[in-house]
XYZ file of N, CA and C in Angstrom:
333
model
N -17.896 20.884 -55.287
C -17.006 19.875 -55.792
C -15.689 19.936 -55.041
N -14.883 18.901 -55.186
C -13.653 18.761 -54.396
C -12.637 19.847 -54.709
N -12.528 20.257 -55.976
C -11.566 21.302 -56.323
C -11.917 22.612 -55.632
N -13.209 22.938 -55.595
C -13.636 24.173 -54.944
C -13.357 24.113 -53.446
N -13.610 22.960 -52.829
C -13.395 22.818 -51.388
C -11.929 23.030 -51.030
N -11.018 22.639 -51.921
C -9.601 22.818 -51.664
C -9.143 24.254 -51.794
N -9.994 25.123 -52.288
C -9.631 26.530 -52.468
C -10.206 27.446 -51.393
N -11.056 26.939 -50.545
C -11.700 27.794 -49.550
C -10.668 28.391 -48.593
N -9.812 27.558 -48.033
C -8.837 28.054 -47.054
C -7.809 28.974 -47.714
N -7.206 28.590 -48.867
C -6.275 29.537 -49.494
C -6.926 30.874 -49.867
N -8.168 30.833 -50.339
C -8.857 32.079 -50.693
C -9.064 32.943 -49.450
N -9.487 32.324 -48.345
C -9.718 33.080 -47.117
C -8.414 33.646 -46.569
N -7.332 32.883 -46.661
C -6.029 33.398 -46.236
C -5.637 34.631 -47.045
N -5.848 34.557 -48.358
C -5.526 35.711 -49.219
C -6.356 36.920 -48.854
N -7.651 36.719 -48.660
C -8.531 37.841 -48.331
C -8.183 38.434 -46.974
N -7.891 37.578 -45.992
C -7.539 38.070 -44.659
C -6.236 38.861 -44.676
N -5.304 38.476 -45.563
C -4.016 39.153 -45.644
C -4.066 40.368 -46.569
N -5.187 40.577 -47.262
C -5.320 41.719 -48.158
C -4.673 41.502 -49.515
N -4.495 40.249 -49.909
C -3.867 39.933 -51.197
C -4.915 39.825 -52.293
N -4.447 39.827 -53.539
C -5.296 39.558 -54.695
C -5.502 38.046 -54.761
N -6.646 37.579 -54.295
C -6.903 36.144 -54.192
C -6.878 35.462 -55.550
N -7.358 36.118 -56.588
C -7.405 35.512 -57.920
C -5.991 35.207 -58.411
N -5.087 36.151 -58.269
C -3.710 35.970 -58.719
C -3.028 34.831 -57.952
N -3.141 34.846 -56.635
C -2.497 33.817 -55.804
C -3.089 32.442 -56.094
N -4.417 32.351 -56.214
C -5.045 31.057 -56.473
C -4.674 30.517 -57.847
N -4.511 31.386 -58.836
C -4.067 30.933 -60.154
C -2.664 30.336 -60.079
N -1.773 30.997 -59.359
C -0.424 30.457 -59.180
C -0.471 29.112 -58.446
N -1.320 29.047 -57.432
C -1.438 27.820 -56.638
C -1.972 26.667 -57.481
N -3.005 26.937 -58.297
C -3.547 25.906 -59.191
C -2.483 25.411 -60.172
N -1.688 26.347 -60.705
C -0.643 25.982 -61.653
C 0.384 25.052 -60.998
N 0.825 25.387 -59.795
C 1.795 24.542 -59.091
C 1.212 23.168 -58.781
N -0.047 23.140 -58.342
C -0.687 21.853 -58.044
C -0.824 21.009 -59.315
N -1.121 21.642 -60.442
C -1.234 20.916 -61.718
C 0.107 20.348 -62.148
N 1.197 20.985 -61.732
C 2.541 20.498 -62.050
C 2.990 19.405 -61.085
N 2.128 19.046 -60.143
C 2.440 17.972 -59.206
C 3.043 18.425 -57.900
N 3.181 19.706 -57.700
C 3.732 20.220 -56.443
C 2.594 20.364 -55.432
N 2.277 19.240 -54.773
C 1.090 19.184 -53.900
C 1.278 19.907 -52.576
N 2.507 20.227 -52.207
C 2.750 20.868 -50.921
C 2.745 22.389 -50.996
N 2.416 22.952 -52.151
C 2.402 24.416 -52.271
C 1.175 25.003 -51.580
N 1.372 26.150 -50.955
C 0.295 26.852 -50.277
C 0.566 28.343 -50.262
N -0.303 29.087 -49.625
C -0.210 30.553 -49.587
C 0.873 30.972 -48.596
N 1.737 31.855 -49.036
C 2.781 32.434 -48.189
C 2.350 33.861 -47.855
N 1.803 34.059 -46.670
C 1.276 35.366 -46.285
C 2.386 36.352 -45.927
N 3.589 35.860 -45.699
C 4.699 36.759 -45.353
C 5.268 37.452 -46.594
N 5.177 36.788 -47.770
C 5.785 37.336 -48.983
C 4.774 37.563 -50.106
N 3.487 37.483 -49.802
C 2.409 37.671 -50.781
C 2.653 36.826 -52.043
N 2.852 35.535 -51.802
C 3.118 34.612 -52.904
C 2.718 33.212 -52.446
N 3.172 32.214 -53.185
C 2.964 30.823 -52.771
C 4.324 30.229 -52.432
N 4.301 29.172 -51.626
C 5.547 28.529 -51.216
C 5.294 27.047 -50.980
N 6.355 26.287 -50.917
C 6.265 24.873 -50.572
C 6.138 24.804 -49.054
N 4.950 24.507 -48.583
C 4.684 24.531 -47.143
C 5.428 23.424 -46.407
N 5.726 22.332 -47.082
C 6.476 21.252 -46.442
C 7.900 21.716 -46.137
N 8.528 22.349 -47.128
C 9.882 22.860 -46.920
C 9.908 23.997 -45.900
N 8.816 24.750 -45.813
C 8.743 25.860 -44.865
C 8.308 25.403 -43.471
N 8.159 24.089 -43.297
C 7.763 23.492 -42.001
C 6.398 23.981 -41.525
N 5.471 24.154 -42.452
C 4.099 24.519 -42.101
C 3.252 23.265 -42.262
N 2.937 22.643 -41.131
C 2.173 21.395 -41.143
C 0.986 21.532 -40.219
N -0.033 20.771 -40.513
C -1.182 20.683 -39.611
C -1.346 19.215 -39.252
N -1.107 18.873 -38.004
C -1.195 17.470 -37.617
C -2.599 16.898 -37.827
N -2.633 15.625 -38.185
C -3.914 14.952 -38.387
C -4.723 14.917 -37.102
N -4.056 14.901 -35.961
C -4.750 14.873 -34.678
C -5.607 16.132 -34.489
N -5.133 17.279 -34.945
C -5.896 18.527 -34.833
C -7.179 18.424 -35.648
N -7.071 17.936 -36.881
C -8.265 17.777 -37.725
C -9.230 16.770 -37.126
N -8.703 15.670 -36.619
C -9.552 14.638 -36.019
C -10.323 15.199 -34.821
N -9.636 15.945 -33.968
C -10.306 16.545 -32.808
C -11.348 17.577 -33.221
N -11.060 18.351 -34.263
C -12.014 19.359 -34.734
C -13.268 18.699 -35.288
N -13.095 17.629 -36.048
C -14.256 16.917 -36.611
C -15.068 16.274 -35.499
N -14.398 15.690 -34.517
C -15.109 15.077 -33.387
C -15.893 16.129 -32.608
N -15.269 17.268 -32.333
C -15.954 18.326 -31.584
C -17.144 18.871 -32.363
N -16.998 19.053 -33.675
C -18.102 19.549 -34.496
C -19.238 18.537 -34.543
N -18.914 17.253 -34.623
C -19.947 16.211 -34.647
C -20.716 16.179 -33.338
N -20.001 16.307 -32.225
C -20.660 16.324 -30.919
C -21.571 17.546 -30.785
N -21.111 18.694 -31.246
C -21.926 19.912 -31.169
C -23.187 19.755 -32.013
N -23.053 19.199 -33.212
C -24.221 18.991 -34.073
C -25.192 17.998 -33.445
N -24.660 16.961 -32.820
C -25.523 15.964 -32.178
C -26.320 16.604 -31.047
N -25.685 17.438 -30.278
C -26.374 18.083 -29.160
C -27.442 19.048 -29.666
N -27.102 19.816 -30.704
C -28.060 20.776 -31.244
C -29.283 20.068 -31.814
N -29.058 18.957 -32.497
C -30.146 18.252 -33.152
C -30.917 17.329 -32.214
N -30.463 17.202 -31.003
C -31.117 16.293 -30.065
C -32.517 16.799 -29.718
N -33.485 15.956 -29.932
C -34.867 16.312 -29.626
C -35.250 15.806 -28.244
N -34.568 14.814 -27.758
C -34.895 14.209 -26.470
C -34.611 15.126 -25.292
N -33.834 16.163 -25.506
C -33.442 17.045 -24.422
C -34.362 18.263 -24.292
N -35.540 18.223 -24.892
C -36.446 19.364 -24.854
C -36.925 19.605 -23.431
N -36.877 20.856 -23.019
C -37.327 21.222 -21.669
C -38.730 21.802 -21.787
N -39.622 21.355 -20.935
C -41.005 21.832 -20.969
C -41.372 22.413 -19.612
N -42.074 23.523 -19.621
C -42.523 24.182 -18.407
C -43.715 23.410 -17.834
N -43.614 23.007 -16.575
C -44.693 22.228 -15.950
C -45.984 23.033 -15.849
N -45.931 24.359 -15.739
C -47.118 25.186 -15.621
C -47.894 25.279 -16.934
N -47.301 24.884 -18.035
C -47.979 25.027 -19.317
C -48.925 23.869 -19.619
N -49.004 22.880 -18.743
C -49.893 21.746 -18.979
C -51.355 22.182 -18.867
N -52.207 21.593 -19.666
C -53.635 21.900 -19.661
C -54.288 21.128 -18.515
N -55.157 21.799 -17.705
C -55.834 21.079 -16.626
C -56.714 19.956 -17.185
N -57.087 19.055 -16.308
C -57.859 17.884 -16.742
C -59.230 18.243 -17.300
N -59.805 19.389 -16.906
C -61.113 19.766 -17.434
C -60.991 20.564 -18.740
N -59.798 20.646 -19.308
C -59.499 21.289 -20.589
C -59.790 22.791 -20.616
N -59.773 23.437 -19.452
C -59.897 24.883 -19.423
C -58.624 25.494 -19.968
N -58.706 26.621 -20.682
C -57.464 27.268 -21.108
C -56.719 27.798 -19.897
N -55.437 27.669 -19.925
C -54.606 28.133 -18.815
C -54.317 29.608 -19.032
N -54.619 30.408 -18.013
C -54.351 31.830 -18.080
C -52.997 32.081 -17.461
N -52.203 32.945 -18.086
C -50.913 33.270 -17.478
C -51.125 34.064 -16.199
N -50.196 33.993 -15.284
C -50.332 34.786 -14.059
C -50.302 36.269 -14.393
N -50.870 37.106 -13.522
C -50.905 38.533 -13.785
C -49.497 39.110 -13.955
N -49.423 40.138 -14.762
C -48.142 40.793 -14.985
C -47.392 40.163 -16.147
N -46.126 39.970 -15.984
C -45.247 39.380 -16.999
C -45.305 40.135 -18.317
N -45.516 41.461 -18.280
C -45.475 42.288 -19.472
C -46.685 42.104 -20.387
N -47.796 41.638 -19.858
C -48.982 41.409 -20.695
C -50.098 42.410 -20.381
N -49.738 43.607 -19.921
C -50.749 44.609 -19.613
C -51.249 44.497 -18.181
N -52.375 45.131 -17.924
C -52.957 45.112 -16.574
C -53.506 43.742 -16.256
N -53.378 43.294 -15.011
C -53.945 41.988 -14.644
C -55.461 42.036 -14.669
N -56.066 40.944 -15.084
C -57.543 40.856 -15.111
C -58.015 40.323 -13.767
N -59.005 40.986 -13.189
C -59.532 40.591 -11.869
C -60.913 40.014 -12.008
């Protein structure tokens, strides 16, 4: 849900800084409920602060570029058209099974 998604980054910041995440998140929820939407985690003082007044901003351009890059990466990963196939793995026209060449870690070659 949306409320949980808004807590992922503050929780991770608290954990990375070694703070009590439950205490900080409770304070943060209280401030947000009071309408102070710019409050966030203050890792320098182990508390919460008004991030707007503290000049802590994240430009929309950074988020836009991150979403675009993630979408492109997902598109490339999910692309099926880019499958590479080994030409030697094709079955001959007489449907004989293809034997791998000798060696390649498959034991002694058969003669």
